Short mmCIF file of C-alpha atoms and ligand atoms in Angstrom, two decimals:
data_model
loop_
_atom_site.label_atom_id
_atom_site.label_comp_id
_atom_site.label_asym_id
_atom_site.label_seq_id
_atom_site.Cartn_x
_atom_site.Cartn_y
_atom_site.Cartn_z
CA UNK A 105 47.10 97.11 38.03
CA UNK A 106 49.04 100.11 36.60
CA UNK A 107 49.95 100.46 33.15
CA UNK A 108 52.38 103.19 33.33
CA UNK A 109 54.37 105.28 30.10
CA UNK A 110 51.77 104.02 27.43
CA UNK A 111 50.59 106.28 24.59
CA UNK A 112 46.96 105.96 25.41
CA UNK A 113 44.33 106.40 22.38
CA UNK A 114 41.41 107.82 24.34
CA UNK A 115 38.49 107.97 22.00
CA UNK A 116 36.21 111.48 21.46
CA UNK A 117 33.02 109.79 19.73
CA UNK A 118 31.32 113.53 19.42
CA UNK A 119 34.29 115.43 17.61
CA UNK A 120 35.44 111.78 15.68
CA UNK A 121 39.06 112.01 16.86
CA UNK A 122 41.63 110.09 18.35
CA UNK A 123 43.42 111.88 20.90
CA UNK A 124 46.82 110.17 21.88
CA UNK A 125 48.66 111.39 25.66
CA UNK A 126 51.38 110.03 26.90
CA UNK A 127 50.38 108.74 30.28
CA UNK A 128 49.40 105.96 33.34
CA UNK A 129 46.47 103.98 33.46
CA UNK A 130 45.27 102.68 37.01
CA UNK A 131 42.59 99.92 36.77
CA UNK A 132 40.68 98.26 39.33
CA UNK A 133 37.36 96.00 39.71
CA UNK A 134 37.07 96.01 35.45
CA UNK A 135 37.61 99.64 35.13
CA UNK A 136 40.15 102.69 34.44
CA UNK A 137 39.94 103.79 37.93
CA UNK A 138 42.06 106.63 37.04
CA UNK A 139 44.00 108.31 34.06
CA UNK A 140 47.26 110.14 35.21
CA UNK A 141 49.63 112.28 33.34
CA UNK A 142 52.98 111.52 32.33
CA UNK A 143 54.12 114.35 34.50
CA UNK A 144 52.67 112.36 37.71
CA UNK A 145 54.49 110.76 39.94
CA UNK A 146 52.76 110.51 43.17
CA UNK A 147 51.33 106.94 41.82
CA UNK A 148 50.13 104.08 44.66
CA UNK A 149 53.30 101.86 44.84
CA UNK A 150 51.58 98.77 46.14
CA UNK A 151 49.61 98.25 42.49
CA UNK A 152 51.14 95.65 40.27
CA UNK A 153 52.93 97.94 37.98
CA UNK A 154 53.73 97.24 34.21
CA UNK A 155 55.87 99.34 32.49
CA UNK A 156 54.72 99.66 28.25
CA UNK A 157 58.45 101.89 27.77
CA UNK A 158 56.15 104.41 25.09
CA UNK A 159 53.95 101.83 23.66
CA UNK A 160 50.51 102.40 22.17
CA UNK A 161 47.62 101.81 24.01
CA UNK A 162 44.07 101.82 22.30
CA UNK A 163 40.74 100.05 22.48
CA UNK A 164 40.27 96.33 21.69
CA UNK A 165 40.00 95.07 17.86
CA UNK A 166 36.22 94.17 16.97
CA UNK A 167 35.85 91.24 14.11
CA UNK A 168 32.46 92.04 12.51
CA UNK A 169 32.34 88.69 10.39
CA UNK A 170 34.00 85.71 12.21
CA UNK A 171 33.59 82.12 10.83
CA UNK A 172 34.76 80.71 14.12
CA UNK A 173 33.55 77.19 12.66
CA UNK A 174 36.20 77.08 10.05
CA UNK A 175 39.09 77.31 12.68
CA UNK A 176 40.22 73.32 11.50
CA UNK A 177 39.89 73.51 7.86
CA UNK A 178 43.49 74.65 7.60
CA UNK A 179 45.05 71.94 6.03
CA UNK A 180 42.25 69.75 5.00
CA UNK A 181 42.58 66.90 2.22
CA UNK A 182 40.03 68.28 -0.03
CA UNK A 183 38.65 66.54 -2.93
CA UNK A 184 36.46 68.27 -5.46
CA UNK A 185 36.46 71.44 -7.96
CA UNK A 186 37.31 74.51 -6.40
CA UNK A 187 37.27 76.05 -9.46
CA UNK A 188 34.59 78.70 -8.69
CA UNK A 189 32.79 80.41 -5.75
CA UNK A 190 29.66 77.64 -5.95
CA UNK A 191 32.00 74.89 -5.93
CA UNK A 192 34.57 76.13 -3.29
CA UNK A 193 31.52 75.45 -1.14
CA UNK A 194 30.51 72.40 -2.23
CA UNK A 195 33.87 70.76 -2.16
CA UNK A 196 34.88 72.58 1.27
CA UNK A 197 32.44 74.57 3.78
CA UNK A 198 29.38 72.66 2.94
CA UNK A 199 31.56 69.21 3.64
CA UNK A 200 33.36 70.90 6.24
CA UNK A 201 30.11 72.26 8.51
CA UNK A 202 28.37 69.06 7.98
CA UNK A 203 31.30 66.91 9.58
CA UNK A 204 31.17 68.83 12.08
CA UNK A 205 30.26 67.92 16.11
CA UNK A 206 29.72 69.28 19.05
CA UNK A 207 33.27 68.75 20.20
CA UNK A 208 34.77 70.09 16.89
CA UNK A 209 32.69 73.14 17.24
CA UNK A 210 34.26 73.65 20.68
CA UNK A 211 38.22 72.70 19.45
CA UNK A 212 37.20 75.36 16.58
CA UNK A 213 36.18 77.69 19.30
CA UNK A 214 39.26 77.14 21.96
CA UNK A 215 41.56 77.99 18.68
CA UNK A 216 39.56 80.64 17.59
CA UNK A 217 39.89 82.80 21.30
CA UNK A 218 43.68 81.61 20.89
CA UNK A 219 44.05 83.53 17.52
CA UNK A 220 42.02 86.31 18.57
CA UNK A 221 43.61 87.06 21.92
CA UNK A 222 46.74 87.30 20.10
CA UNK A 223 45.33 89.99 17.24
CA UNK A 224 43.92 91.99 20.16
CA UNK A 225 40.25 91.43 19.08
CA UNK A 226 38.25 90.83 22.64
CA UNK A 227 34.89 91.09 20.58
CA UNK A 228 33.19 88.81 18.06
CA UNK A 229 30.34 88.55 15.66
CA UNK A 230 30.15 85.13 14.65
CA UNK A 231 28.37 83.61 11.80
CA UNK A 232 27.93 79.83 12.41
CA UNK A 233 27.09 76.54 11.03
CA UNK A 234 27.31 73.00 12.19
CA UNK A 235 23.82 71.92 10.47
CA UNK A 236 24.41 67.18 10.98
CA UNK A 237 21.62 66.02 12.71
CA UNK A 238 22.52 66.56 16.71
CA UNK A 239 24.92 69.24 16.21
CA UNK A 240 22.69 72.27 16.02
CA UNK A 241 21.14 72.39 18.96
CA UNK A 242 23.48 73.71 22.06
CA UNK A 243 26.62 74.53 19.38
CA UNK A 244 25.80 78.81 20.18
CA UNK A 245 26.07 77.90 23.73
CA UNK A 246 29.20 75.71 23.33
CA UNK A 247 30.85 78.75 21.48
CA UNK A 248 29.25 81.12 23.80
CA UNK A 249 30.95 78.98 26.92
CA UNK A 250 34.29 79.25 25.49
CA UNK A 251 34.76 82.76 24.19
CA UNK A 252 33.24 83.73 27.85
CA UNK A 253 35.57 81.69 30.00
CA UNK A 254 38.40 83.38 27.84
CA UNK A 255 37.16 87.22 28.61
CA UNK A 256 35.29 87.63 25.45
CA UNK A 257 32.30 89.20 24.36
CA UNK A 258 30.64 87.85 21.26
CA UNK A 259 27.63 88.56 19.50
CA UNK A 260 26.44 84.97 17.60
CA UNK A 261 24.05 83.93 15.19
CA UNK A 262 23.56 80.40 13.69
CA UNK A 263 23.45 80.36 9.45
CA UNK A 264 19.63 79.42 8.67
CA UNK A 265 19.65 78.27 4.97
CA UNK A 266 17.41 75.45 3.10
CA UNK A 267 20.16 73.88 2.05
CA UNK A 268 20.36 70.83 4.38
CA UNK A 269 16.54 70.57 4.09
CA UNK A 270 13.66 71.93 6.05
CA UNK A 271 13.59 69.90 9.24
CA UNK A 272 17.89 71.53 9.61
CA UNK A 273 16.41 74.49 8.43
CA UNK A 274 14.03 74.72 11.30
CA UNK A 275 16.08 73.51 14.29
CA UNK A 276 18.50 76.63 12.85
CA UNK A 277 16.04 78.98 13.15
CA UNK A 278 15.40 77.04 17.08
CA UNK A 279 18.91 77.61 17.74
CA UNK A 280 19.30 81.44 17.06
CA UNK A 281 15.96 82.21 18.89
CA UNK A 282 17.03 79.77 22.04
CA UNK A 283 20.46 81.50 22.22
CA UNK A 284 18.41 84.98 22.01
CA UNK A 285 16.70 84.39 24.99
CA UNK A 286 19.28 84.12 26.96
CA UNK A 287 21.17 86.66 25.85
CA UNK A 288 23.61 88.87 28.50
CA UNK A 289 25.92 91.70 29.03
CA UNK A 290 28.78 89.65 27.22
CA UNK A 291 26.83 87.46 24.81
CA UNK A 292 24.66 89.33 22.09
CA UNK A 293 22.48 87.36 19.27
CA UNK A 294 21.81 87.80 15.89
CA UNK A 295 19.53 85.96 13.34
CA UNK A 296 21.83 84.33 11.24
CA UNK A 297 20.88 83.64 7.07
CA UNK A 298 23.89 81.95 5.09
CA UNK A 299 22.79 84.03 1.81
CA UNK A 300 19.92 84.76 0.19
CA UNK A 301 20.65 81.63 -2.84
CA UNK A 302 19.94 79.02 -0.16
CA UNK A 303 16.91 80.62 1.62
CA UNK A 304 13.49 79.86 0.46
CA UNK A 305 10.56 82.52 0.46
CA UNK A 306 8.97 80.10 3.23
CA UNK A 307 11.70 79.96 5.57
CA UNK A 308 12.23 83.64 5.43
CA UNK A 309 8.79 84.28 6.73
CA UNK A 310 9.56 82.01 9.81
CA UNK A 311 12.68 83.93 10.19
CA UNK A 312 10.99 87.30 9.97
CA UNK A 313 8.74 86.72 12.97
CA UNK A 314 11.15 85.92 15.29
CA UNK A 315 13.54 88.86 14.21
CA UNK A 316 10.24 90.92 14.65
CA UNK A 317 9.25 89.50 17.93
CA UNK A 318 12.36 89.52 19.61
CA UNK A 319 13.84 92.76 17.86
CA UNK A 320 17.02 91.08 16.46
CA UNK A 321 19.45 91.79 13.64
CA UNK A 322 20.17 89.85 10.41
CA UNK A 323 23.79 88.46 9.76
CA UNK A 324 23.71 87.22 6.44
CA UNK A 325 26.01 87.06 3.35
CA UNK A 326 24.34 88.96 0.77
CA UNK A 327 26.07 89.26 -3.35
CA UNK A 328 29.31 87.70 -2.41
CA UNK A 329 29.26 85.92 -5.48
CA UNK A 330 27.25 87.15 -9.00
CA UNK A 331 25.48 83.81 -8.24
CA UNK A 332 23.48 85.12 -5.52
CA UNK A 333 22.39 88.48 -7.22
CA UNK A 334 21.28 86.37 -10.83
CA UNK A 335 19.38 83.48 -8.85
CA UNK A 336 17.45 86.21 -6.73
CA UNK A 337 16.45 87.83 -9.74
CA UNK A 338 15.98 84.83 -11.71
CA UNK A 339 13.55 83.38 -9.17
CA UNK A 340 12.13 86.45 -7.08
CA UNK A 341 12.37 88.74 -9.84
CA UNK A 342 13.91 91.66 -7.42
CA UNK A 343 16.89 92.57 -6.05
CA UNK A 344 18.82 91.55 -2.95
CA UNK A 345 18.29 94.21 -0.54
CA UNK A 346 14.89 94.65 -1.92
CA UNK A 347 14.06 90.78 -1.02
CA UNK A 348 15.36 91.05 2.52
CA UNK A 349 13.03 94.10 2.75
CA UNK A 350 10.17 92.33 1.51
CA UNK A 351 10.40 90.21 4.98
CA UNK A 352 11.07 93.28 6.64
CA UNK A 353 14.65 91.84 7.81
CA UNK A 354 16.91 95.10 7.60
CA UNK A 355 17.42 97.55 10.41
CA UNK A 356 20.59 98.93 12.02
CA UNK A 357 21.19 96.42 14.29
CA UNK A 358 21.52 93.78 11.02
CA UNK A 359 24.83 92.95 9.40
CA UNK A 360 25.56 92.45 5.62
CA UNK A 361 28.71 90.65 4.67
CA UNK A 362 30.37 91.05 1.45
CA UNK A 363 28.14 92.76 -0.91
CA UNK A 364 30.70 92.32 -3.97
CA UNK A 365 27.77 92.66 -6.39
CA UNK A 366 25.71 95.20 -4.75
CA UNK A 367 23.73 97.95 -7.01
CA UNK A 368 22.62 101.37 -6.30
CA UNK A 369 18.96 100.32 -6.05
CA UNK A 370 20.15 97.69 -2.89
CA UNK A 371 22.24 100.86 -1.47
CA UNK A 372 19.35 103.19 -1.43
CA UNK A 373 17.51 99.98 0.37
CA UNK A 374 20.14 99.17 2.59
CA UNK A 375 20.65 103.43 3.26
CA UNK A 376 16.89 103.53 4.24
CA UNK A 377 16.86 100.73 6.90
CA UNK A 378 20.58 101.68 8.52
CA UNK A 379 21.94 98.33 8.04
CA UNK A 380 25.73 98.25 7.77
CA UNK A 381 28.10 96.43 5.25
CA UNK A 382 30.86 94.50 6.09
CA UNK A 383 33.77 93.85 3.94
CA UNK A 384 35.95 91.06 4.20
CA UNK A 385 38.71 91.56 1.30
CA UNK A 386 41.08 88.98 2.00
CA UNK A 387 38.14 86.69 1.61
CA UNK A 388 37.30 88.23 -1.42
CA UNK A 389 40.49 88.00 -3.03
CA UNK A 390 40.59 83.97 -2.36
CA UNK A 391 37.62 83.07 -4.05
CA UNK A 392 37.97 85.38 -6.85
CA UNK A 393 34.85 86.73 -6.41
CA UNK A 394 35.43 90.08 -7.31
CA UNK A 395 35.60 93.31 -5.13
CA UNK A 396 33.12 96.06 -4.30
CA UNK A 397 33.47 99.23 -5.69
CA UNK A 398 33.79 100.67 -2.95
CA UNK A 399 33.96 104.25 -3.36
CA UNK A 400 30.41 103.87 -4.82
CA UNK A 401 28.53 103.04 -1.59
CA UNK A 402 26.74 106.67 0.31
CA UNK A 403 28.48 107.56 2.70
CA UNK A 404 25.45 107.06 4.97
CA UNK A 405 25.80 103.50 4.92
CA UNK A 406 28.12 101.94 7.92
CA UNK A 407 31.10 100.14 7.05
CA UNK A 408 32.77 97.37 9.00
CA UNK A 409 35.82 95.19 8.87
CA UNK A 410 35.91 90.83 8.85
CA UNK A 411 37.95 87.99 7.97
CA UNK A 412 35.16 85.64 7.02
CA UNK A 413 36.99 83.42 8.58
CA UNK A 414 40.09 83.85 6.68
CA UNK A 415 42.08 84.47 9.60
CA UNK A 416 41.47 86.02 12.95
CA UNK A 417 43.70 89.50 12.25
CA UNK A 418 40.75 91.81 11.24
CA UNK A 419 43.43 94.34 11.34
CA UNK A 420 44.77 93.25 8.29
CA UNK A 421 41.34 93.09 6.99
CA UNK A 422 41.05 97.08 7.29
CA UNK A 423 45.09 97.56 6.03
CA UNK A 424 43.46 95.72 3.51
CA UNK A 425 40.74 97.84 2.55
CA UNK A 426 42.73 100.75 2.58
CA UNK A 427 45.23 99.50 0.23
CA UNK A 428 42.79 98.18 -2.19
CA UNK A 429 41.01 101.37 -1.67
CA UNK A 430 43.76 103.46 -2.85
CA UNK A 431 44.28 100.52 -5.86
CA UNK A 432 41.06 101.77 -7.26
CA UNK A 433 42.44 105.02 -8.04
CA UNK A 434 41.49 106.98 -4.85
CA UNK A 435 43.64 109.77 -3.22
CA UNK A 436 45.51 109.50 -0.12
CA UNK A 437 43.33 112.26 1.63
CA UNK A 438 40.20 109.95 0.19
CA UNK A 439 41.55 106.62 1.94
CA UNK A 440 42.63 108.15 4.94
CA UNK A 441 38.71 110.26 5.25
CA UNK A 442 37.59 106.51 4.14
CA UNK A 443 39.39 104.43 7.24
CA UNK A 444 38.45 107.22 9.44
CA UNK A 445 34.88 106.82 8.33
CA UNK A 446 34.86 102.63 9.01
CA UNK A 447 36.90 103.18 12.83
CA UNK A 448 33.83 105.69 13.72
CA UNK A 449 31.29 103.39 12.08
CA UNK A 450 32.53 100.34 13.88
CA UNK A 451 32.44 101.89 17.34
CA UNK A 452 28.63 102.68 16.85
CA UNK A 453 28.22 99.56 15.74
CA UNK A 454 29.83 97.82 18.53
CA UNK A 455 27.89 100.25 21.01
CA UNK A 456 24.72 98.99 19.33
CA UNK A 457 25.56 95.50 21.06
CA UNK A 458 27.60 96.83 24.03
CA UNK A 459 26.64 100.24 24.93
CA UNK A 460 29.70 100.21 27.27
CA UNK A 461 32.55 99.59 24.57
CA UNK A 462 34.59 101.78 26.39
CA UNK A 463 36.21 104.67 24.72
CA UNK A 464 39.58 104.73 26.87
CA UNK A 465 38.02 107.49 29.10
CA UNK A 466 38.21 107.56 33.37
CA UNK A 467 35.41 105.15 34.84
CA UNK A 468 35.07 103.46 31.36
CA UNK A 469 35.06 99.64 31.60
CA UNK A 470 38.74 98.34 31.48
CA UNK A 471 39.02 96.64 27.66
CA UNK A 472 42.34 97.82 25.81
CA UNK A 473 45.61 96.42 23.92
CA UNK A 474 48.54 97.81 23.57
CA UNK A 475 50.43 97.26 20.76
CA UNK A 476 54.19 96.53 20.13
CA UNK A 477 54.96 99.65 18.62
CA UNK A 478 56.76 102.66 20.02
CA UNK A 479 55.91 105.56 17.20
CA UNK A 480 59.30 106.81 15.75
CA UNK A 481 58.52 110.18 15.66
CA UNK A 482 55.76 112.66 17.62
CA UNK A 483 52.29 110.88 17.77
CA UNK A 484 49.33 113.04 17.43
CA UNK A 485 45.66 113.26 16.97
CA UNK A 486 46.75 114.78 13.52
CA UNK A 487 48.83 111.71 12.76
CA UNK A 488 47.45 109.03 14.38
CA UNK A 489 46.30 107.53 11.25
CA UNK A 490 49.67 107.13 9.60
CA UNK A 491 51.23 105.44 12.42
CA UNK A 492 48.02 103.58 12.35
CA UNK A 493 47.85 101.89 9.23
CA UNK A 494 52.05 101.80 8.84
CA UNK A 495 52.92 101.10 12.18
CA UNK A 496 50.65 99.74 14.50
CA UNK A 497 49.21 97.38 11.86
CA UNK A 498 52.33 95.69 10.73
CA UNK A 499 53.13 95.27 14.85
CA UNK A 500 52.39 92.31 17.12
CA UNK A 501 49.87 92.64 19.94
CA UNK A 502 51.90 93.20 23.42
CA UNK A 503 49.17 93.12 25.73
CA UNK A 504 45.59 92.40 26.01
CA UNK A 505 42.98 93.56 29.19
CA UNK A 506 39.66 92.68 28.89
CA UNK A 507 37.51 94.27 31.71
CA UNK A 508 40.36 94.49 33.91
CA UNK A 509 41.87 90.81 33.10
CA UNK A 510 44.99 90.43 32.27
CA UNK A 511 44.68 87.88 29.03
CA UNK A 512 47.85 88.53 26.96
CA UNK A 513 51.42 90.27 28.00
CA UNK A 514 54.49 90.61 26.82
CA UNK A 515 52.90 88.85 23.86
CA UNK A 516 52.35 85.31 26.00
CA UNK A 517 48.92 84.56 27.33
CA UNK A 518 48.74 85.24 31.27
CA UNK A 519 44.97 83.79 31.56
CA UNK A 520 44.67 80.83 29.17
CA UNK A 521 46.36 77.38 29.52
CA UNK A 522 47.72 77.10 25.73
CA UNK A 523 49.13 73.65 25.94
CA UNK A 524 45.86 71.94 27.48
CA UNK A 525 43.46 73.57 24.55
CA UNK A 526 46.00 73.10 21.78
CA UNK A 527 45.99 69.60 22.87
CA UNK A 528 42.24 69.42 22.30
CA UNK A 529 42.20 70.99 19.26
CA UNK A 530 44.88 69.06 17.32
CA UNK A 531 42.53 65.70 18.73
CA UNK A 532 39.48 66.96 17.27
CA UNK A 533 41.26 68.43 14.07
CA UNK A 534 42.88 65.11 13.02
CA UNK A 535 39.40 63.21 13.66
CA UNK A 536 37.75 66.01 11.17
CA UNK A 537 40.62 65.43 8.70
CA UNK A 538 39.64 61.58 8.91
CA UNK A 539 35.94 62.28 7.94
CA UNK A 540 37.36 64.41 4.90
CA UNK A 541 39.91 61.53 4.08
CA UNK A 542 37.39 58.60 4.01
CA UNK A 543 34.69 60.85 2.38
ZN1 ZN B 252 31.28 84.57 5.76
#
């Protein structure tokens, strides 16, 4: 396939620049065979060509905090206080993950490559839960068999947390070491906490062999709500980061979500181990729990983008970050150094996983979207970042090729039969909305 007049976003991870040309890309067997000029026109006419008429062509969108089990809840007949953070979960998620089956986990999982697809993101960390008796065991796999017939690449981890008692607690722990033995080129593994409120001291030390034995990362919420950080010092008498280090559970292959409530003593913790943070503000802002302050984190630490499950557009999610960034009295030159900073930090972290995230280069492996947006005026390395936050951000996704597979063009899916997994999921929505309804 050739890809011809595209503004192509190759990547120079050593200088930390985006260097837009105006060019052809030629892929074949799930790579960029070749990278021509604009200027070229000797190009092999029996290739199916695709014209992009000046589009923007870049690498693939990376969620770094997915909730892929919360794809049903829109809509839900809820029935509770949802007045704060600890009862949003016990009137929703912790209803919601517990009604949860097999077949519900897959529905969530057929919508969730649906959404994603369409917001360009080809790769996935996923936090899940589906702790009812007979739906823990096998639900990685069942996610990991859907993203991968769609294309994807996902890295998953299954929320450990006492709070559906020890014998759940256990087979969660089962789950995320099963899944990391089997782990492949596309599908990664994590160890995956729900937050430090709901783990005991006991099940952390079961968790902290395995993560030592078979060299894993944490994903685990961490000071999302004030909650956490007062019932960790209430009843370990320490800090967040500084439990999780107790257990020797932070290195830089481990993911921290939220940290709304974080304090300079976790930072210098976190700083030490190379663990990265990863903000999810639109989250955030729905459960009023507050917002980092974010300019106070060192600038050693990584940061990443999620949508906790908000959404699946973890583009927003950075647009986001910027804009709140700026809200907290920062300078433009400041939020621009700032996004820079998190679009760097999130390709090492990706690499971490997938050493061959490819950077848009010749012989690189063929993952890239292009986005509907044609740049008004001259696009630059200089400028890419404007056009990047007020352009490309606000514009649809146009096409999506994920090692050399055509999944999404002309903004319709070319790979996926929409109608047959829609069907599925609106079958095994309305039967979750019945369990909420007679609950
Ligand atoms: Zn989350």
């Amino acid at each position: 396939m050739l890809f011809k007049n595209a503004l192509i976003c190759t990547i120079d991870a050593e200088a930390q620049t985006v260097e837009p040309f105006s060019g052809h890309l030629l892929i074949n067997n799930g790579r960029i065979e070749r990278i021509f000029s604009s200027q070229e026109t000797d190009l092999s006419p029996d290739e199916t060509v695709w014209d992009l008429q000046g589009r923007v062509l870049t690498v693939p969108n990376v969620n770094f905090h997915e909730h892929i089990y919360s794809r049903l809840a829109k809509g839900l007949p809820t029935n509770g206080p949802m007045d704060n953070f600890v009862h949003i979960l016990q009137t929703l998620w912790w209803k919601l993950d517990r009604f949860l089956d097999l077949d519900m986990v897959q529905a969530s999982a057929e919508l969730a490559i649906l959404e994603a697809i369409r917001h360009g993101v080809t790769y996935l960390f996923d936090h899940h839960a589906s702790p009812a008796p007979g739906a823990v065991k096998g639900s990685l796999q069942r996610i990991a068999g859907t993203l991968q017939k769609a294309g994807l690449r996902g890295v998953l981890a299954f929320e450990v947390s006492d709070r559906n008692g020890p014998e759940i607690a256990r087979e969660s722990i089962a789950e995320n070491a099963d899944f990391a033995a089997g782990q492949t080129s596309e599908m990664k593994a994590m160890m995956g906490l729900h937050a430090p409120f709901t783990l005991s001291d006991a099940t952390l030390r079961r968790v902290a062999e395995i993560v030592r034995s078979l060299k894993l990362g944490i994903h685990i919420h961490v000071a999302e709500d004030r909650a956490d950080v007062e019932q960790t010092r209430k009843e370990h008498d320490m800090g967040i980061a500084q439990r999780l280090q107790s257990f020797n559970l932070l290195n830089e292959h481990s993911l921290l979500i939220h940290g709304v409530h974080l304090g300079d003593e976790d930072y210098r913790i976190i700083r030490e181990h190379g663990a990265a943070l990863a903000y999810n503000p639109d989250s955030n802002l729905n459960n009023a729990v507050g917002l980092p302050h974010y300019a106070a984190v060192p600038e050693e630490i990584p940061i990443l983008a999620g949508t906790d499950g908000m959404h699946a557009n973890v583009l927003r999610s950075l647009k986001q970050l910027f804009l709140l960034y700026r809200h907290q009295g920062n300078s433009f030159d400041k939020a621009f150094a700032w996004l820079h900073k998190i679009f760097f930090d999130q390709i090492r972290f990706v690499q971490h996983y997938f050493p061959d995230f490819p950077l848009l280069h010749q012989d690189d492996r063929a993952d890239f979207i292009v986005w509907d947006y044609v740049p008004p005026t001259p696009f630059t390395g200089k400028n890419f970042w404007g056009h990047y936050i007020y352009g490309m951000m606000e514009a649809p996704i146009y096409s999506v090729v994920q090692h050399g597979e055509l999944l999404l063009h002309k903004r319709n899916f070319t790979s996926l039969d929409e109608k047959a997994l829609q069907k599925n999921i609106t079958r095994q929505g309305k039967r979750l909305f019945e369990r909420f309804k007679a609950e």
